[in-house]
CSV table of C-alpha atoms and ligand atoms in Angstrom, one decimal:
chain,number,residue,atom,x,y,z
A,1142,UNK,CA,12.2,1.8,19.1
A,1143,UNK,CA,14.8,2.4,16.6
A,1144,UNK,CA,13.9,1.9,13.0
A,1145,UNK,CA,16.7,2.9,11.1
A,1146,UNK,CA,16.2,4.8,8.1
A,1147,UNK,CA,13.0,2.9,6.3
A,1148,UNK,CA,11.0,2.6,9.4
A,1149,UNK,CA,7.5,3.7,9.7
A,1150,UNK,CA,6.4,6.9,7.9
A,1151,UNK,CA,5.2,9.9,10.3
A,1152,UNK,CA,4.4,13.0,9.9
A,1153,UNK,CA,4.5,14.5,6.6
A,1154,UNK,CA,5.7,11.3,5.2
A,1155,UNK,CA,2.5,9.7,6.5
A,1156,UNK,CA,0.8,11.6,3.1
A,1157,UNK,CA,3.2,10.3,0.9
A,1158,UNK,CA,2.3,7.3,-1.2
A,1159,UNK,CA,4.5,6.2,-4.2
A,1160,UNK,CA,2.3,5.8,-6.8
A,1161,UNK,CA,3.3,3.6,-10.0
A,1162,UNK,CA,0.6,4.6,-13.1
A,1163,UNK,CA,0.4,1.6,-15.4
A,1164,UNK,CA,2.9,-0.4,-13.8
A,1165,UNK,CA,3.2,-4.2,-14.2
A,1166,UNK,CA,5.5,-6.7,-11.3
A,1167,UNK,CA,7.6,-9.6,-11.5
A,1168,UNK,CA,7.2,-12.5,-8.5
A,1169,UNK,CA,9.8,-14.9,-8.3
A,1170,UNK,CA,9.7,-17.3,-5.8
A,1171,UNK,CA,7.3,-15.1,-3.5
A,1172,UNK,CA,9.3,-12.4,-3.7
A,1173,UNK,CA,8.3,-9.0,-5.9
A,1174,UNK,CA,11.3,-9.3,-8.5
A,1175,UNK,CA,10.6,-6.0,-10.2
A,1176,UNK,CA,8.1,-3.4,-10.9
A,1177,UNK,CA,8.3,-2.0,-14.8
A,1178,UNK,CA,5.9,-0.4,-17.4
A,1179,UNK,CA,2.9,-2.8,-18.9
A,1180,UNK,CA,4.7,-2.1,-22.0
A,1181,UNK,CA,8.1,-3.9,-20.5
A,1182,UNK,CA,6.3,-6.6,-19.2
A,1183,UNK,CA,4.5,-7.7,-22.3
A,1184,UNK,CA,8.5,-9.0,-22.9
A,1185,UNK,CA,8.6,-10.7,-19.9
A,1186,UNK,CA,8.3,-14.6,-19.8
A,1187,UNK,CA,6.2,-15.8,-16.6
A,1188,UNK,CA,4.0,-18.9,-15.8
A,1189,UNK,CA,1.5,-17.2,-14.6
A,1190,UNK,CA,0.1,-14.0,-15.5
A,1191,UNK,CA,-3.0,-11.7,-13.5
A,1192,UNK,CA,-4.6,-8.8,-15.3
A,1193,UNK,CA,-4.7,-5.8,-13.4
A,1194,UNK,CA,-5.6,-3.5,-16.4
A,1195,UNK,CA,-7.4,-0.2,-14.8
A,1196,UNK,CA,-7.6,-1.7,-11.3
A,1197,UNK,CA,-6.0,-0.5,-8.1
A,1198,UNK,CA,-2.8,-2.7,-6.7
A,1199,UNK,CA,-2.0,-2.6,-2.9
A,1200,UNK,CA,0.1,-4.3,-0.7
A,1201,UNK,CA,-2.1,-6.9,1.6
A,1202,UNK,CA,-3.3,-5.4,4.7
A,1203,UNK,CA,-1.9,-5.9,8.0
A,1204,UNK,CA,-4.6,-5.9,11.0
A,1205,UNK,CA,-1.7,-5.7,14.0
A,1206,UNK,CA,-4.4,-5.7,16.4
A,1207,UNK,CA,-7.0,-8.0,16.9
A,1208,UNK,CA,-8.0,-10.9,19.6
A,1209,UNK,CA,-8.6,-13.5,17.1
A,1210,UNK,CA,-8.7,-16.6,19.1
A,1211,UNK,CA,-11.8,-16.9,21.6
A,1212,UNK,CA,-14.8,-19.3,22.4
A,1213,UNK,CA,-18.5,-17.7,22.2
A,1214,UNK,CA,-19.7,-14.5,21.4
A,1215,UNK,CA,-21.3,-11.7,23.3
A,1216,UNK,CA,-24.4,-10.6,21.6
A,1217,UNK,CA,-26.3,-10.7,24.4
A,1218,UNK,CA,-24.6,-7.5,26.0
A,1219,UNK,CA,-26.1,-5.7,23.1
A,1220,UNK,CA,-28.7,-4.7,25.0
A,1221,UNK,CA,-27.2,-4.1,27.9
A,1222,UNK,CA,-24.9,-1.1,26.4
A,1223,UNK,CA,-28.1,0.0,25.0
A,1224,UNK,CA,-29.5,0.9,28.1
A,1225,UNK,CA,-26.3,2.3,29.1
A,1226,UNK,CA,-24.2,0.4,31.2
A,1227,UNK,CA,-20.8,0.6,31.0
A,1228,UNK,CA,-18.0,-1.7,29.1
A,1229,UNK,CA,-15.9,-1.9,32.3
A,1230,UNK,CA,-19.5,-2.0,35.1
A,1231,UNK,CA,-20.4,-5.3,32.3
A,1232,UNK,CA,-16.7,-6.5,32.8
A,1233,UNK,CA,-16.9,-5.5,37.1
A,1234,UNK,CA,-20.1,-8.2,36.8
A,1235,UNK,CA,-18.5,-10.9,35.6
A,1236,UNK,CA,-19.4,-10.4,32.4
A,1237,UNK,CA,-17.6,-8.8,29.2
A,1238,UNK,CA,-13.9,-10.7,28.5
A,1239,UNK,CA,-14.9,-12.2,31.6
A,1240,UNK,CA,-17.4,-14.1,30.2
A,1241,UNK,CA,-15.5,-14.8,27.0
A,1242,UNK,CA,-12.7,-16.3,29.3
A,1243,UNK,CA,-15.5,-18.6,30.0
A,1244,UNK,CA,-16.5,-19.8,27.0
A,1245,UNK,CA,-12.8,-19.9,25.8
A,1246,UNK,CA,-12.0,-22.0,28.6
A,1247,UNK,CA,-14.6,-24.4,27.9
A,1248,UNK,CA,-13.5,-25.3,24.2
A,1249,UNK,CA,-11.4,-27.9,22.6
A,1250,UNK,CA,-7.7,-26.7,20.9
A,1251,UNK,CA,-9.8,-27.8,18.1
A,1252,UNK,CA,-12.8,-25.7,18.6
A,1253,UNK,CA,-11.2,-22.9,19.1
A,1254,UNK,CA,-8.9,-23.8,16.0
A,1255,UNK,CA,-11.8,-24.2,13.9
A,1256,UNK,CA,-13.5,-21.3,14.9
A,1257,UNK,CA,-10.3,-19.1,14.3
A,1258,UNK,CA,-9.8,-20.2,10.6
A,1259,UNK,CA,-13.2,-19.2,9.9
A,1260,UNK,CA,-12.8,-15.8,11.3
A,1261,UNK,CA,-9.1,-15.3,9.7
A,1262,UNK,CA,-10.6,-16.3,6.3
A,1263,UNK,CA,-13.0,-13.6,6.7
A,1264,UNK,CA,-10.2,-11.1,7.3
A,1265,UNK,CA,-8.3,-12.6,3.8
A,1266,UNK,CA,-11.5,-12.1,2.2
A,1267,UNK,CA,-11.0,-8.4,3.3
A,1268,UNK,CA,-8.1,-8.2,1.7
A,1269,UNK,CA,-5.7,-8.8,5.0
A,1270,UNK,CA,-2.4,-11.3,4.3
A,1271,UNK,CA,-0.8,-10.4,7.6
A,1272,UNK,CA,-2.4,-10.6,11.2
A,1273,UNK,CA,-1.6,-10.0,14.9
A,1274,UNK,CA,-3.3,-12.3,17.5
A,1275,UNK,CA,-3.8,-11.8,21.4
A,1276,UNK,CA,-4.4,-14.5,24.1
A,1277,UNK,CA,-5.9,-13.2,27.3
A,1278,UNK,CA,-9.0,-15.4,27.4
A,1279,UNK,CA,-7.4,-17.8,29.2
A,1280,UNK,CA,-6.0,-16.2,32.2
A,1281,UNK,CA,-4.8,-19.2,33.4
A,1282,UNK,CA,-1.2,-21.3,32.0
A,1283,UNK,CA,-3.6,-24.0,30.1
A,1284,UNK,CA,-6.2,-21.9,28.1
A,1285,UNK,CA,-3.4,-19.2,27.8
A,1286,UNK,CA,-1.1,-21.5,26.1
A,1287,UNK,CA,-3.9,-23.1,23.7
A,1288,UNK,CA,-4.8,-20.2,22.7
A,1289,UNK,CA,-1.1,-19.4,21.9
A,1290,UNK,CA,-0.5,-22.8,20.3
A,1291,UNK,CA,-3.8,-22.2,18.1
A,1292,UNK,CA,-2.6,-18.8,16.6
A,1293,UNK,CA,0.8,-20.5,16.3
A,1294,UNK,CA,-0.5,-23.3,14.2
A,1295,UNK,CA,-3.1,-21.0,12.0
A,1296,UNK,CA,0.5,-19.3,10.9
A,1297,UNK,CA,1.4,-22.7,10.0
A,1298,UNK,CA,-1.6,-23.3,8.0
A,1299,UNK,CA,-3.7,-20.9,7.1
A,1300,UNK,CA,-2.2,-18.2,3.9
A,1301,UNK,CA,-2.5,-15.6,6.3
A,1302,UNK,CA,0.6,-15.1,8.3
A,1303,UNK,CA,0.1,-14.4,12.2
A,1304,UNK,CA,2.4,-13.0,14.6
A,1305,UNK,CA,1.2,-13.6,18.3
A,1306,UNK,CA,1.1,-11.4,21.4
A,1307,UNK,CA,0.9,-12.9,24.9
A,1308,UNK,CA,-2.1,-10.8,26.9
A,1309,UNK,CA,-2.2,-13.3,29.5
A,1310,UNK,CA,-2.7,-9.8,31.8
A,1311,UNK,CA,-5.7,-8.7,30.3
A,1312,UNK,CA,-8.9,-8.9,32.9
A,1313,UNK,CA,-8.3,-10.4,36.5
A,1314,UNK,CA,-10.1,-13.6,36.8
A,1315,UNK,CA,-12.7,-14.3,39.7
A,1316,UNK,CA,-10.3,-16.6,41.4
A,1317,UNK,CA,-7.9,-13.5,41.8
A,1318,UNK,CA,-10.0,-10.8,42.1
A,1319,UNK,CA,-8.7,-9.8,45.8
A,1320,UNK,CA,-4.9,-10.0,44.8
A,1321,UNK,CA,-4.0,-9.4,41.2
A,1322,UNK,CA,0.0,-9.0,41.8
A,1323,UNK,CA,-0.6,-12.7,42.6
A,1324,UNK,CA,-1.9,-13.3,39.1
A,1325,UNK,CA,0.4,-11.2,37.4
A,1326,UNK,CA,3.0,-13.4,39.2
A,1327,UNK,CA,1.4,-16.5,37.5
A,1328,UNK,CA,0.9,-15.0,34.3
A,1329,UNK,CA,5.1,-14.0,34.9
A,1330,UNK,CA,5.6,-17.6,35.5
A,1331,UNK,CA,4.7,-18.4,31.8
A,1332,UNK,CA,6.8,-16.5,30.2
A,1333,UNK,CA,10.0,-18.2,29.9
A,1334,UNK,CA,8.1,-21.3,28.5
A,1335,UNK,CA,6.3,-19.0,25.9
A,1336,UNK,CA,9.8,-17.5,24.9
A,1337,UNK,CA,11.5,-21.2,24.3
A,1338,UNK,CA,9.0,-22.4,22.7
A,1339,UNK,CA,8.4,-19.1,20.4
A,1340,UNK,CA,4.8,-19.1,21.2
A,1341,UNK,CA,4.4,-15.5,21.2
A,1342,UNK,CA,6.7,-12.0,20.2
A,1343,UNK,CA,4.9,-9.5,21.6
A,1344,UNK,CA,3.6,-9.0,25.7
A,1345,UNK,CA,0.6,-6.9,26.5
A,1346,UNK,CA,-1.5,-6.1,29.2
A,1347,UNK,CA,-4.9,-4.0,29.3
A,1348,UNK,CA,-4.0,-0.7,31.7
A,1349,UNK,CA,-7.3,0.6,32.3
A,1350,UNK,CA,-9.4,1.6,36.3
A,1351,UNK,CA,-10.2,-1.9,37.3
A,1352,UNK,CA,-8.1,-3.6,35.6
A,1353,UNK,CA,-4.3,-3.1,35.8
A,1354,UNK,CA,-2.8,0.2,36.7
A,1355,UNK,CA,0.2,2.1,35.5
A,1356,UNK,CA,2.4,0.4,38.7
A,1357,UNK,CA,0.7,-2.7,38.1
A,1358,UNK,CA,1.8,-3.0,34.6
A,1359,UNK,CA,5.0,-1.1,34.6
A,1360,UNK,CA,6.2,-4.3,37.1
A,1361,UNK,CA,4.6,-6.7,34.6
A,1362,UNK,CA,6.2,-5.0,31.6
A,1363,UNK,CA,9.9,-4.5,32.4
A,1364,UNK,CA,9.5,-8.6,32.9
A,1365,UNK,CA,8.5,-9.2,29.9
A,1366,UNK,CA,11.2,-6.9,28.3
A,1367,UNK,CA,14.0,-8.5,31.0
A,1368,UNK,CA,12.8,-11.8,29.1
A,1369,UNK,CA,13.7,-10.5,26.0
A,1370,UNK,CA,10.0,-9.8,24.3
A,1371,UNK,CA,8.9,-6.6,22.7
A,1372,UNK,CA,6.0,-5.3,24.8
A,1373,UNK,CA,2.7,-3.3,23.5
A,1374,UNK,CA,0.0,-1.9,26.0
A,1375,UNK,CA,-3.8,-1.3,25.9
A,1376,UNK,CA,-3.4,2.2,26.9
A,1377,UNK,CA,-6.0,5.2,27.6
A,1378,UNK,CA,-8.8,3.5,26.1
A,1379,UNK,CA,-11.8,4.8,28.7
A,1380,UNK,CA,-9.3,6.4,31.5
A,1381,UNK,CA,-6.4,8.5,30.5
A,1382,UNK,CA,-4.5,6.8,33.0
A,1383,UNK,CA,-1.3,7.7,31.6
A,1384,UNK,CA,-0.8,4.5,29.7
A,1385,UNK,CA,1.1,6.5,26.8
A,1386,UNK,CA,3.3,7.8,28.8
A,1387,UNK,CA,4.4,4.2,30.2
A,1388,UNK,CA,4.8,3.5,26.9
A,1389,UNK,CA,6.9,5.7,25.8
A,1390,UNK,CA,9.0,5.4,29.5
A,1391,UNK,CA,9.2,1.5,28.5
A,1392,UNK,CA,10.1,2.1,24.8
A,1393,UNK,CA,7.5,-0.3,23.5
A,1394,UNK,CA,7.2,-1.0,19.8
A,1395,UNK,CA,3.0,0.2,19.7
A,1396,UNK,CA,0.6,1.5,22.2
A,1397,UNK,CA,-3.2,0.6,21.3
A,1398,UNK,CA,-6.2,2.6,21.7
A,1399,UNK,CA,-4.9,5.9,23.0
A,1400,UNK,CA,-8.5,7.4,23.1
A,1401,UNK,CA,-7.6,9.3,26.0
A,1402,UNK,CA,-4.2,10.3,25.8
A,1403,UNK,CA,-3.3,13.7,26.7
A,1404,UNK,CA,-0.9,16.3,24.5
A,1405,UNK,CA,2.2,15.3,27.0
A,1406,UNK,CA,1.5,11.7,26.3
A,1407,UNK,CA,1.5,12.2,22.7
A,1408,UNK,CA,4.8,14.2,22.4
A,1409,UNK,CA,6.5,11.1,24.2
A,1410,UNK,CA,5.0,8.8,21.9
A,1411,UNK,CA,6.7,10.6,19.3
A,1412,UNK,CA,10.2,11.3,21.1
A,1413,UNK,CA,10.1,7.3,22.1
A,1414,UNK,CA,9.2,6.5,18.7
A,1415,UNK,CA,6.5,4.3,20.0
A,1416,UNK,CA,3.9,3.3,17.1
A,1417,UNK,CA,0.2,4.5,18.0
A,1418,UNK,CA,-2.0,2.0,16.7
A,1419,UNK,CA,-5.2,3.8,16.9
A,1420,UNK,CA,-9.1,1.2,17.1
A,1421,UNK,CA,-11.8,3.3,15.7
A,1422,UNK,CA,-13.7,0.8,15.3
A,1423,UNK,CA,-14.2,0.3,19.3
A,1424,UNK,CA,-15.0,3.8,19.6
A,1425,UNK,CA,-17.6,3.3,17.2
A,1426,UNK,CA,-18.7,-0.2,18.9
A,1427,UNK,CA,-19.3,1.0,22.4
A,1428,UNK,CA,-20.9,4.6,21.3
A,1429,UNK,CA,-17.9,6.9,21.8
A,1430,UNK,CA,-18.2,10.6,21.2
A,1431,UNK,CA,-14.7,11.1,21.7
A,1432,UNK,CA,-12.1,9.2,19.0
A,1433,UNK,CA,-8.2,9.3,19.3
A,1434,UNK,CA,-6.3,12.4,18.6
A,1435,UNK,CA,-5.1,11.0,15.4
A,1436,UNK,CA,-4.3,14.7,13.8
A,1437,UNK,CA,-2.4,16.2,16.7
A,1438,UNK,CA,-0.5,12.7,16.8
A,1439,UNK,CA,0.6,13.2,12.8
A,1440,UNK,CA,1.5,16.8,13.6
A,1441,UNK,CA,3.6,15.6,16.7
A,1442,UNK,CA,5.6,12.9,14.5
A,1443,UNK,CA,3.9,9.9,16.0
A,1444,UNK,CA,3.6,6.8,13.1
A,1445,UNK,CA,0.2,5.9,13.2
A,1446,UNK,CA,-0.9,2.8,12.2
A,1447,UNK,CA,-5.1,1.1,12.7
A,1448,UNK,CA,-6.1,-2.1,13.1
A,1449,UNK,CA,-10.0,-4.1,13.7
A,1450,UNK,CA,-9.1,-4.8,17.6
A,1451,UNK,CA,-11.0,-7.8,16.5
A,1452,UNK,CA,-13.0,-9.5,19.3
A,1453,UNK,CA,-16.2,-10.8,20.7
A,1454,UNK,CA,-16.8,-7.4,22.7
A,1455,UNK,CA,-15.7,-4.3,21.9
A,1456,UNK,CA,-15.3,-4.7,18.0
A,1457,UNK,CA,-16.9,-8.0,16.3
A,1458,UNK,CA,-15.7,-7.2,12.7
A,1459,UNK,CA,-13.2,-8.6,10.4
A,1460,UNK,CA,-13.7,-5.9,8.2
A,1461,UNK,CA,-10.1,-3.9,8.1
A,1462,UNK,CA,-11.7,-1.9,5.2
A,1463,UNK,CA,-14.5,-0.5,7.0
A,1464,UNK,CA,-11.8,0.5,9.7
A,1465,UNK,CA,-10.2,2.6,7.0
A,1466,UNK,CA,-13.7,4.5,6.4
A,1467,UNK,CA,-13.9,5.5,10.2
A,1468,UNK,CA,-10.5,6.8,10.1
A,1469,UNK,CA,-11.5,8.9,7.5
A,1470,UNK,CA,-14.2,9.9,9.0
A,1471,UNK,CA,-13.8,10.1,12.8
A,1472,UNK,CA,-9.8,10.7,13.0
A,1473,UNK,CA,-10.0,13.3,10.0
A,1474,UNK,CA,-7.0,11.0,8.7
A,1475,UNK,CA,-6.3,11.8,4.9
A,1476,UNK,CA,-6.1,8.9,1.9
A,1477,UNK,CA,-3.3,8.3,1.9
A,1478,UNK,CA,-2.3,8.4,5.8
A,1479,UNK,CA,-4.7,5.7,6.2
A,1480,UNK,CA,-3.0,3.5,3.6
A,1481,UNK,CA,0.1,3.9,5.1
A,1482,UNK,CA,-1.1,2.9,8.5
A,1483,UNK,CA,-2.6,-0.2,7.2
A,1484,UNK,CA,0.5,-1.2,5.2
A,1485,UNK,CA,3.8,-0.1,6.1
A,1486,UNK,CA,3.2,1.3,9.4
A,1487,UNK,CA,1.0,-1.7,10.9
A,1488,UNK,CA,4.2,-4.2,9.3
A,1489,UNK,CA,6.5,-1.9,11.6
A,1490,UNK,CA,4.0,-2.4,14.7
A,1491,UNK,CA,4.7,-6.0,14.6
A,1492,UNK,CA,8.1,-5.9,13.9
A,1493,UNK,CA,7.6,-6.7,10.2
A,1494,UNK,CA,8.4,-3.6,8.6
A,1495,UNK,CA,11.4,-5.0,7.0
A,1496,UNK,CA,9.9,-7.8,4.7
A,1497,UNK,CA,6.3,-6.4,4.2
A,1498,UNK,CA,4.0,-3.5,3.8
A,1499,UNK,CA,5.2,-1.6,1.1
A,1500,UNK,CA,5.6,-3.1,-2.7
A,1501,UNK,CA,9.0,-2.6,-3.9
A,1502,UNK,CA,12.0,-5.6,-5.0
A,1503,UNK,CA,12.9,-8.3,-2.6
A,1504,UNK,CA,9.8,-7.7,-0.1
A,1505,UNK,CA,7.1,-10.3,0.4
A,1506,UNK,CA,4.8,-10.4,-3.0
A,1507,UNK,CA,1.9,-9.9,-0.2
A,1508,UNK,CA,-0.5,-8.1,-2.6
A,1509,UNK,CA,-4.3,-6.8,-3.1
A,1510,UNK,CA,-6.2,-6.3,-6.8
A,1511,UNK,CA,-9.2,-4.3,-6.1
A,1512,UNK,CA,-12.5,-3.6,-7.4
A,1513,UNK,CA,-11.1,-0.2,-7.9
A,1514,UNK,CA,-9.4,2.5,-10.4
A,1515,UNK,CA,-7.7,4.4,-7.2
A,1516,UNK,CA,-6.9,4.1,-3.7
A,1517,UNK,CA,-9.4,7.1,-2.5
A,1518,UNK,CA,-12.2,4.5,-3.3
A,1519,UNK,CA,-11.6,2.0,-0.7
A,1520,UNK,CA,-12.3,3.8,2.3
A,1521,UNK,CA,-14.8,6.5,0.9
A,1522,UNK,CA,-17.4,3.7,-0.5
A,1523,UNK,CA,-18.1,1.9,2.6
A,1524,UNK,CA,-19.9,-1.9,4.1
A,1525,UNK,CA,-19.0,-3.5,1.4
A,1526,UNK,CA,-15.7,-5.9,0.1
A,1527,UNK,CA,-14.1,-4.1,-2.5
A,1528,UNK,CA,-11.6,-7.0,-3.2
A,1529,UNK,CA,-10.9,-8.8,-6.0
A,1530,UNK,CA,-8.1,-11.1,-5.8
A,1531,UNK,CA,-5.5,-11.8,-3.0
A,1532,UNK,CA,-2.0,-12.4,-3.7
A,1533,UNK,CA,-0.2,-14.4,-0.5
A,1534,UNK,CA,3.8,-14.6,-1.6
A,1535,UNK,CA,3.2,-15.0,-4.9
A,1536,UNK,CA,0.4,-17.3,-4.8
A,1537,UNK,CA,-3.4,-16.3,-5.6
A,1538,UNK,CA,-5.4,-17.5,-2.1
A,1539,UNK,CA,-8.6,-15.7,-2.6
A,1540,UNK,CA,-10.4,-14.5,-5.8
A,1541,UNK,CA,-13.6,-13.3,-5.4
A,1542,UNK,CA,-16.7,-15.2,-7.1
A,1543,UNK,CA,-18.9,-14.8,-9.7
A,1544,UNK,CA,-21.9,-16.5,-8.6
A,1545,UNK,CA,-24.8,-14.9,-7.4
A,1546,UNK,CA,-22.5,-12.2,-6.1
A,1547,UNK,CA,-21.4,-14.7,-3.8
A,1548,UNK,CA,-17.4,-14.6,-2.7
A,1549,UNK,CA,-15.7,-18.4,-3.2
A,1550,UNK,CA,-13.0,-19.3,-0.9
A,1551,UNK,CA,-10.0,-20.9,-1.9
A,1552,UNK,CA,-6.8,-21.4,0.2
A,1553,UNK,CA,-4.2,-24.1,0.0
A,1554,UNK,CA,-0.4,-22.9,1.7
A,1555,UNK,CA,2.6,-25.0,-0.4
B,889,LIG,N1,-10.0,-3.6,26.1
B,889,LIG,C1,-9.5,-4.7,26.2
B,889,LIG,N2,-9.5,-5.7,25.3
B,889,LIG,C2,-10.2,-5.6,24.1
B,889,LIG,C3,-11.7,-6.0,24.3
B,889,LIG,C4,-11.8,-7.4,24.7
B,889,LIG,C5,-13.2,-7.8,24.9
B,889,LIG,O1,-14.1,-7.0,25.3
B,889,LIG,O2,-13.4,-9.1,24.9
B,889,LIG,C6,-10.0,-4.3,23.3
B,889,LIG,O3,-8.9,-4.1,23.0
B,889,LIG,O4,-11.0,-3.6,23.1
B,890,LIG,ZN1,-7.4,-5.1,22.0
């Protein structure tokens, strides 16, 4: 992908933050209007005023990864990873997204609608103002579409903004388990109604043994991108299959997981500019020893960026905070790297780099007050919500509460 010259930071850049001490900033109409001195900003007029004094200011989170809309829940494979079997030997029985396909199958539009706002509020409450959403619990036109149609109207709704990702391709259902280039054709067939209608901006497909390979998803891919979609990929997350690589060969705007990606695959991540967006909160989730090569894809120039991978299997957690702690602690990522891949770098994975992510005039007043003096805090102190108040465009849609220690939930979208 091309960025231009404020795209994602990499490299050295990645340890940059810019850093305003004692700063005070204007909104106007949803929009940061300027950033000045406390002192300056005692002059200025405004309806509304927040104290900040000693806290930490961020932009909102983005989470671009995450399967937010699904029916059920898989607590019952708990024990089954404890005694050791597999994620994909659960999945090869029918069971893991398998069995979520079920269950997402058999709900209402409104079940699942309801059912998302709760979990999307969660991630607000966590500080996140900006969210990417998979389907791929469907595998088949109807439940793919309602699930679709669900994250569309949650970014209609809901303060949180959503930008949606078509993973129609992302198991093979029982009914195709002998001939999955027929169901890649079906899940083909749905993608010029998904483009007029603007139901999704992003194509994926899980490349993983036993599930699609490299050819399988090369095919699928270059359709998507004939159709005019950007396309991301589920790449080397138990196999290094070479799903980087494809990637990079297909110039997609973000390649997820990238647990086993070898050194080639990360130098062409960084010549194709392709955005890593790195899950180590799934490593963590189904006992990994092994985490992404987060360092040697800094060193190579590859823009990181880290997300929840929210879902019902591999990582139940809204928690884009505790995210930050792993990184710290299992990719060896500095501070400030990790800030930048939950900001600025995770607005460029979904193609919002332009509007959001960073806090500077004319970008989206998308911000965080913490329960914090400095950034360092967030990730080092970890389990807990560290947020104060959430800022969405301007408008206060969270604030933590005072009772009992108990968080209250307000949202209303203008
Ligand atoms: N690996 C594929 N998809 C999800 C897991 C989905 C599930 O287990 O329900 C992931 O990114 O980890
Ligand atoms: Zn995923």
């Amino acid at each position: 992908m091309d960025y231009g010259e404020s795209g994602p930071r990499k490299g050295k850049a990645m340890d940059q933050l810019v850093i305003h001490e004692n700063a005070a900033l204007a909104i106007v109409e949803g929009v940061v209007a300027k950033i000045g001195s406390h002192v300056e900003a005692a002059e200025w007029t405004a309806k509304t005023r927040v104290d900040c004094e000693g806290k930490l200011v961020t932009p909102g989170l983005i989470d671009p990864h995450t399967h937010l809309v699904f029916g059920g829940s898989r607590e019952h494979e708990m024990s089954l990873k404890q005694k050791g079997v597999p994620y994909l030997e659960i999945l090869k029985q029918g069971g893991g997204i398998l069995s979520t396909v079920k269950a997402t199958r058999n709900a209402s539009e409104e079940e699942l609608y309801q059912k998302s706002t709760f979990h999307l509020t969660r991630m607000l409450a966590f500080g996140v103002t900006t969210v990417e959403a998979k389907s791929g619990y469907g595998l088949e036109k109807e439940t793919e579409l309602k699930q679709l149609r669900v994250a569309n109207k949650l970014n209609d709704n809901h303060p949180v903004d959503l930008v949606s990702t078509f993973l129609g391709a992302h198991a093979v259902p029982e009914e195709y388990k002998n001939n999955p280039e027929k169901f890649l054709d079906v899940m083909e067939s749905l993608l010029d109604e998904i483009k007029s209608e603007n139901l999704a901006q992003f194509v994926d497909i899980f490349c993983e043994t036993g599930v699609f390979s490299i050819e399988q998803s090369r095919h699928f891919l270059k359709k998507a991108k004939a159709k005019g979609f950007h396309v991301k990929i589920h790449a080397d997350e138990i196999d290094p299959l070479g799903g980087a690589e494809l990637a990079a060969e297909l110039d997609a705007i973000s390649a997820e997981h990238l647990v086993g990606t070898s050194e080639e695959g990360i130098k062409k991540l960084a010549d194709a500019k392709v955005i890593a967006c790195l899950l180590p909160g799934t490593c963590f989730y189904l006992g990994k020893s092994s985490y992404a090569k987060a360092r040697k894809m800094i060193e190579e120039g590859v823009a990181v960026t880290l997300a929840t991978d929210f879902n019902p299997g591999s990582c139940p957690t809204e928690n884009l905070q505790l995210i930050m702690t792993f990184a710290a602690i299992q990719l060896k990522m500095t501070a400030k790297e990790i800030w930048n891949a939950v900001t600025v770098n995770a607005a460029h994975a979904i193609g919002l780099g332009d509007e959001r992510g960073i806090i500077a005039p004319l970008k989206q007043a998308d911000l965080v007050l913490w329960n914090a003096t400095n950034y360092e805090y967030i990730p080092y102190h970890f389990g807990v919500n560290h947020v104060q108040t959430v800022i969405k465009k301007g408008e206060i849609v969270y604030e933590e509460g005072e009772q009992n220690g108990e968080s209250t939930l307000s949202y209303t979208r203008s």
